[in-house]
Short mmCIF file of C-alpha atoms in Angstrom, two decimals:
data_model
loop_
_atom_site.label_atom_id
_atom_site.label_comp_id
_atom_site.label_asym_id
_atom_site.label_seq_id
_atom_site.Cartn_x
_atom_site.Cartn_y
_atom_site.Cartn_z
CA MET A 110 233.60 144.62 153.09
CA ALA A 111 235.67 147.69 152.32
CA ALA A 112 236.22 148.78 148.77
CA ASP A 113 239.58 147.96 147.25
CA GLU A 114 240.72 151.57 147.35
CA GLU A 115 240.40 151.62 151.13
CA LEU A 116 242.78 148.74 151.77
CA PRO A 117 245.82 150.13 153.63
CA PHE A 118 248.22 148.15 151.42
CA ARG A 119 247.48 147.02 147.90
CA PRO A 120 249.54 145.83 144.94
CA ASP A 121 250.14 148.55 142.34
CA GLY A 122 252.15 147.13 139.47
CA ASP A 123 255.40 145.86 140.95
CA ARG A 124 254.99 148.19 143.94
CA PHE A 125 252.50 148.58 146.77
CA ALA A 126 250.26 151.55 147.45
CA ILE A 127 249.85 152.60 151.08
CA SER A 128 246.73 154.44 152.14
CA LEU A 129 247.12 154.88 155.87
CA PRO A 130 245.97 157.93 157.82
CA THR A 131 248.68 160.32 158.96
CA GLU A 132 248.24 159.27 162.60
CA ALA A 133 248.83 155.62 161.73
CA ARG A 134 252.01 156.49 159.81
CA GLU A 135 253.23 158.62 162.72
CA ALA A 136 252.43 155.81 165.18
CA MET A 137 254.39 153.37 163.06
CA ARG A 138 257.35 155.74 162.85
CA GLN A 139 257.37 156.28 166.59
CA LEU A 140 257.02 152.59 167.37
CA ALA A 141 259.87 151.82 164.98
CA GLY A 142 262.09 154.35 166.76
CA GLN A 143 261.20 152.89 170.15
CA TYR A 144 261.97 149.44 168.79
CA ARG A 145 265.44 150.60 167.70
CA THR A 146 266.12 151.91 171.21
CA LEU A 147 264.94 148.63 172.68
CA LEU A 148 267.20 146.59 170.38
CA ARG A 149 270.19 148.78 171.20
CA GLU A 150 269.70 149.07 174.95
CA GLN A 151 268.23 145.73 175.96
CA ASP A 152 269.10 142.11 175.36
CA PRO A 153 267.31 138.79 175.90
CA THR A 154 268.53 138.57 179.50
CA SER A 155 267.28 142.04 180.44
CA ASP A 156 263.87 142.22 178.74
CA PRO A 157 261.32 139.42 178.25
CA GLY A 158 260.00 141.08 175.10
CA VAL A 159 263.47 141.08 173.56
CA ALA A 160 263.97 137.50 174.72
CA ARG A 161 260.91 136.54 172.64
CA LEU A 162 262.67 137.92 169.54
CA PHE A 163 265.67 135.65 170.07
CA PRO A 164 264.36 132.28 171.25
CA PRO A 165 266.76 129.45 172.15
CA ALA A 166 267.45 127.18 169.20
CA ARG A 167 268.64 124.23 171.28
CA ASP A 168 266.85 123.80 174.56
CA ASP A 169 268.47 120.36 174.91
CA ASP A 170 272.07 121.56 174.71
CA PRO A 171 273.08 124.85 176.40
CA LEU A 172 276.57 124.87 174.88
CA ALA A 173 275.30 124.32 171.33
CA ASN A 174 272.66 126.95 171.99
CA LEU A 175 275.32 129.43 173.01
CA GLU A 176 277.23 128.73 169.80
CA PHE A 177 274.05 129.31 167.81
CA GLU A 178 273.43 132.60 169.60
CA ASN A 179 277.00 133.74 169.05
CA ALA A 180 276.66 133.07 165.33
CA THR A 181 273.18 134.47 164.76
CA HIS A 182 272.45 137.21 167.31
CA ALA A 183 274.43 140.13 165.85
CA PRO A 184 273.34 139.52 162.22
CA LEU A 185 269.72 139.26 163.34
CA VAL A 186 269.94 142.50 165.32
CA ALA A 187 271.47 144.19 162.26
CA GLU A 188 268.67 142.86 160.02
CA ARG A 189 266.04 144.13 162.44
CA LEU A 190 267.66 147.57 162.70
CA LYS A 191 267.78 147.77 158.91
CA ASN A 192 264.05 147.04 158.78
CA VAL A 193 263.45 149.83 161.31
CA SER A 194 265.34 152.29 159.11
CA ILE A 195 263.30 151.28 156.05
CA VAL A 196 260.03 151.87 157.93
CA GLU A 197 261.19 155.28 159.13
CA ARG A 198 262.36 156.23 155.64
CA THR A 199 259.10 155.17 153.96
CA ALA A 200 256.55 155.98 156.68
CA ASP A 201 255.05 158.86 154.67
CA ASP A 202 255.36 157.27 151.22
CA GLU A 203 252.32 156.65 149.05
CA SER A 204 254.06 153.81 147.18
CA ILE A 205 256.78 151.37 148.32
CA THR A 206 258.64 148.36 146.93
CA GLN A 207 257.91 144.80 148.03
CA ASP A 208 261.19 144.74 149.98
CA ASP A 209 260.06 147.85 151.85
CA LEU A 210 256.68 146.25 152.54
CA LEU A 211 258.42 143.14 153.92
CA ALA A 212 260.37 145.43 156.28
CA TRP A 213 257.08 147.00 157.43
CA MET A 214 255.67 143.53 158.07
CA ALA A 215 258.81 142.44 159.96
CA VAL A 216 258.88 145.53 162.19
CA ALA A 217 255.15 145.33 162.89
CA ASN A 218 255.39 141.63 163.73
CA ASP A 219 258.50 142.08 165.90
CA LEU A 220 256.68 144.81 167.82
CA ARG A 221 253.66 142.52 168.24
CA LEU A 222 255.95 139.93 169.79
CA VAL A 223 257.45 142.47 172.20
CA LEU A 224 254.14 144.07 173.18
CA GLY A 225 252.23 140.78 173.23
CA THR A 226 254.86 139.26 175.54
CA ARG A 227 254.68 142.25 177.87
CA LEU A 228 250.89 142.09 177.89
CA GLU A 229 250.96 138.30 178.31
CA VAL A 230 248.25 138.10 175.67
CA THR A 231 246.35 134.94 174.93
CA GLU A 232 244.56 134.10 171.70
CA GLU A 233 241.33 135.21 173.40
CA SER A 234 242.58 138.53 174.83
CA THR A 235 240.24 141.50 174.52
CA ALA A 236 240.54 145.15 175.60
CA ARG A 237 238.50 144.30 178.70
CA ASP A 238 241.35 142.10 180.01
CA PHE A 239 243.62 145.15 180.27
CA ALA A 240 241.11 147.80 181.34
CA ALA A 241 242.17 147.83 184.98
CA ASP A 242 245.85 148.55 184.31
CA PRO A 243 246.53 152.04 182.87
CA GLU A 244 249.74 151.06 181.08
CA ARG A 245 248.38 147.85 179.57
CA ARG A 246 245.15 149.60 178.65
CA GLU A 247 247.18 151.93 176.43
CA THR A 248 249.41 149.21 175.04
CA PHE A 249 246.70 146.83 173.87
CA PRO A 250 245.28 149.14 171.14
CA MET A 251 248.81 149.47 169.73
CA TYR A 252 249.09 145.70 169.68
CA GLN A 253 245.75 145.50 167.84
CA PHE A 254 246.84 148.20 165.39
CA LEU A 255 250.01 146.20 164.61
CA SER A 256 247.99 142.98 164.29
CA ALA A 257 245.78 144.62 161.68
CA LEU A 258 248.86 145.91 159.82
CA VAL A 259 250.47 142.47 159.65
CA GLY A 260 247.20 140.83 158.59
CA THR A 261 246.58 143.29 155.77
CA ILE A 262 250.18 143.11 154.56
CA VAL A 263 249.99 139.30 154.35
CA GLU A 264 246.82 139.72 152.27
CA ALA A 265 248.44 142.28 149.99
CA LEU A 266 251.56 140.23 149.28
CA PRO A 267 251.60 137.83 146.34
CA GLU A 268 251.47 134.13 147.19
CA PRO A 269 255.05 132.92 147.82
CA VAL A 270 256.13 130.65 144.96
CA GLY A 271 255.89 127.02 146.11
CA MET B 49 277.54 115.73 170.93
CA GLY B 50 275.49 112.89 172.33
CA GLY B 51 273.52 112.57 175.49
CA VAL B 52 270.71 114.52 173.95
CA ALA B 53 267.68 114.20 176.15
CA GLN B 54 264.55 113.56 174.15
CA GLN B 55 261.97 115.44 176.14
CA ILE B 56 259.82 116.31 173.21
CA GLU B 57 257.27 114.13 171.54
CA VAL B 58 257.63 114.93 167.90
CA ALA B 59 254.55 115.66 165.87
CA PRO B 60 254.55 112.88 163.29
CA VAL B 61 252.90 114.45 160.31
CA GLU B 62 255.68 115.91 158.22
CA VAL B 63 258.61 113.67 159.05
CA GLU B 64 259.56 111.76 155.98
CA ARG B 65 261.76 108.75 156.52
CA PRO B 66 261.83 105.23 155.21
CA VAL B 67 259.87 102.78 157.34
CA GLY B 68 261.87 99.82 158.63
CA ASP B 69 265.25 101.19 157.61
CA GLU B 70 268.01 100.88 160.15
CA VAL B 71 269.15 104.42 160.83
CA HIS B 72 272.72 104.75 162.08
CA GLU B 73 273.62 107.44 164.57
CA PRO B 74 275.86 109.60 162.32
CA ASP B 75 273.15 109.71 159.66
CA LEU B 76 270.40 110.90 161.95
CA PRO B 77 268.92 114.01 160.40
CA TRP B 78 268.06 117.03 162.40
CA ILE B 79 264.50 118.24 162.69
CA VAL B 80 263.23 121.78 163.06
CA ILE B 81 260.21 122.28 165.30
CA VAL B 82 257.94 125.33 165.40
CA TRP B 83 256.08 125.82 168.67
CA ASN B 84 252.68 127.43 169.14
CA ASP B 85 252.50 130.94 170.52
CA PRO B 86 249.49 133.19 171.17
CA ILE B 87 250.85 136.13 169.16
CA ASN B 88 251.76 135.19 165.59
CA LEU B 89 248.78 135.36 163.24
CA MET B 90 247.70 132.13 161.53
CA SER B 91 247.81 133.79 158.10
CA TYR B 92 251.31 135.10 158.81
CA VAL B 93 252.64 131.72 159.96
CA THR B 94 251.24 130.08 156.81
CA TRP B 95 252.89 132.79 154.70
CA VAL B 96 256.26 132.23 156.46
CA PHE B 97 256.16 128.47 155.83
CA GLN B 98 255.43 129.08 152.15
CA LYS B 99 258.08 131.75 151.86
CA LEU B 100 260.93 130.02 153.70
CA PHE B 101 260.41 126.43 152.59
CA GLY B 102 258.61 126.85 149.28
CA TYR B 103 255.76 124.68 150.53
CA PRO B 104 252.48 124.76 148.64
CA ARG B 105 249.75 126.64 150.47
CA ALA B 106 247.90 123.46 151.50
CA LYS B 107 250.99 121.98 153.17
CA ALA B 108 251.89 125.28 154.81
CA GLU B 109 248.34 125.58 156.19
CA ARG B 110 248.41 121.98 157.45
CA LEU B 111 251.68 122.64 159.29
CA MET B 112 250.32 125.91 160.70
CA MET B 113 247.22 124.09 161.97
CA ASP B 114 249.42 121.40 163.54
CA VAL B 115 251.34 124.12 165.38
CA HIS B 116 248.09 125.77 166.39
CA THR B 117 246.18 122.68 167.57
CA LYS B 118 248.94 120.27 168.66
CA GLY B 119 251.30 122.90 170.02
CA ARG B 120 254.15 122.13 167.63
CA ALA B 121 255.05 120.76 164.22
CA VAL B 122 258.16 119.51 162.49
CA VAL B 123 258.55 121.93 159.60
CA SER B 124 261.84 120.81 158.06
CA SER B 125 264.66 118.30 158.46
CA GLY B 126 268.15 117.63 157.17
CA SER B 127 271.76 118.21 158.13
CA MET B 128 272.70 120.16 161.24
CA GLU B 129 273.78 123.10 159.07
CA LYS B 130 270.45 123.16 157.24
CA ALA B 131 268.52 122.94 160.49
CA GLU B 132 270.54 125.82 161.97
CA ALA B 133 269.92 127.94 158.90
CA ASP B 134 266.19 127.14 158.97
CA VAL B 135 265.92 127.97 162.68
CA ALA B 136 267.76 131.26 162.14
CA ARG B 137 265.37 132.26 159.32
CA LEU B 138 262.33 131.26 161.40
CA HIS B 139 263.63 133.36 164.32
CA ALA B 140 264.17 136.28 161.95
CA HIS B 141 260.48 135.98 161.08
CA GLY B 142 259.46 135.88 164.73
CA LEU B 143 258.50 132.22 164.96
CA TRP B 144 259.44 130.14 167.99
CA ALA B 145 261.64 127.44 166.43
CA THR B 146 264.02 124.89 167.91
CA MET B 147 266.09 122.07 166.44
CA GLN B 148 267.00 118.63 167.69
CA LYS B 149 268.38 115.35 166.45
CA ASP B 150 265.70 113.09 165.11
CA THR B 151 265.36 109.71 166.79
#
């Protein structure tokens, strides 16, 4: 097990210390920027990965589902874009607030949903499954990188108050 | 409203309702269902259930395992407005959530 100091995110008073290598920070910044472009240029009907971010709330009632989408889609896009901006703003920071860390977690998890949907991952997927396809072979390590980020952020966060 | 096709067998674990009570149509609560997906991490899903619903860790883990092993779980219930708000928050956290009238 790694020593505490080597954890990429760890509580530090009421803030969180980030110790990620420069390449990981740059990867996160670039992925966040690509995610913004995706949110602005695609919608659930044009991209399966985006569709996964906005699932139907009412699969029994198309009209009610449309009403739900009309009420929730724009605010949810705005929330996701705000998270992207927070990640870009804090990508090089050594110490961030809990709200910032939650934005990191949200962006990383949203990107996992997009990439995982594109890759058609299963719970058993390994790098070998994507070795034959050049594009997927490059995408899967990013997906794994984001999985590790989300997992370590969940561990770093305090237990939500029940 | 009405004519809602019940295609989904609801996971029974977390639905709390009085046994033997006659439930009248207008009072039917809405239920929020989270569906399994191969992407969201188990630890993350547990964290989301604790965060959004204030559930103790044991209950959140039980619900997460229901989603994982049974394919779905009812995670909350109440008025239509509450169900809509819960589904919206679950979607914001990347979980695959739907709502339907309880039967």
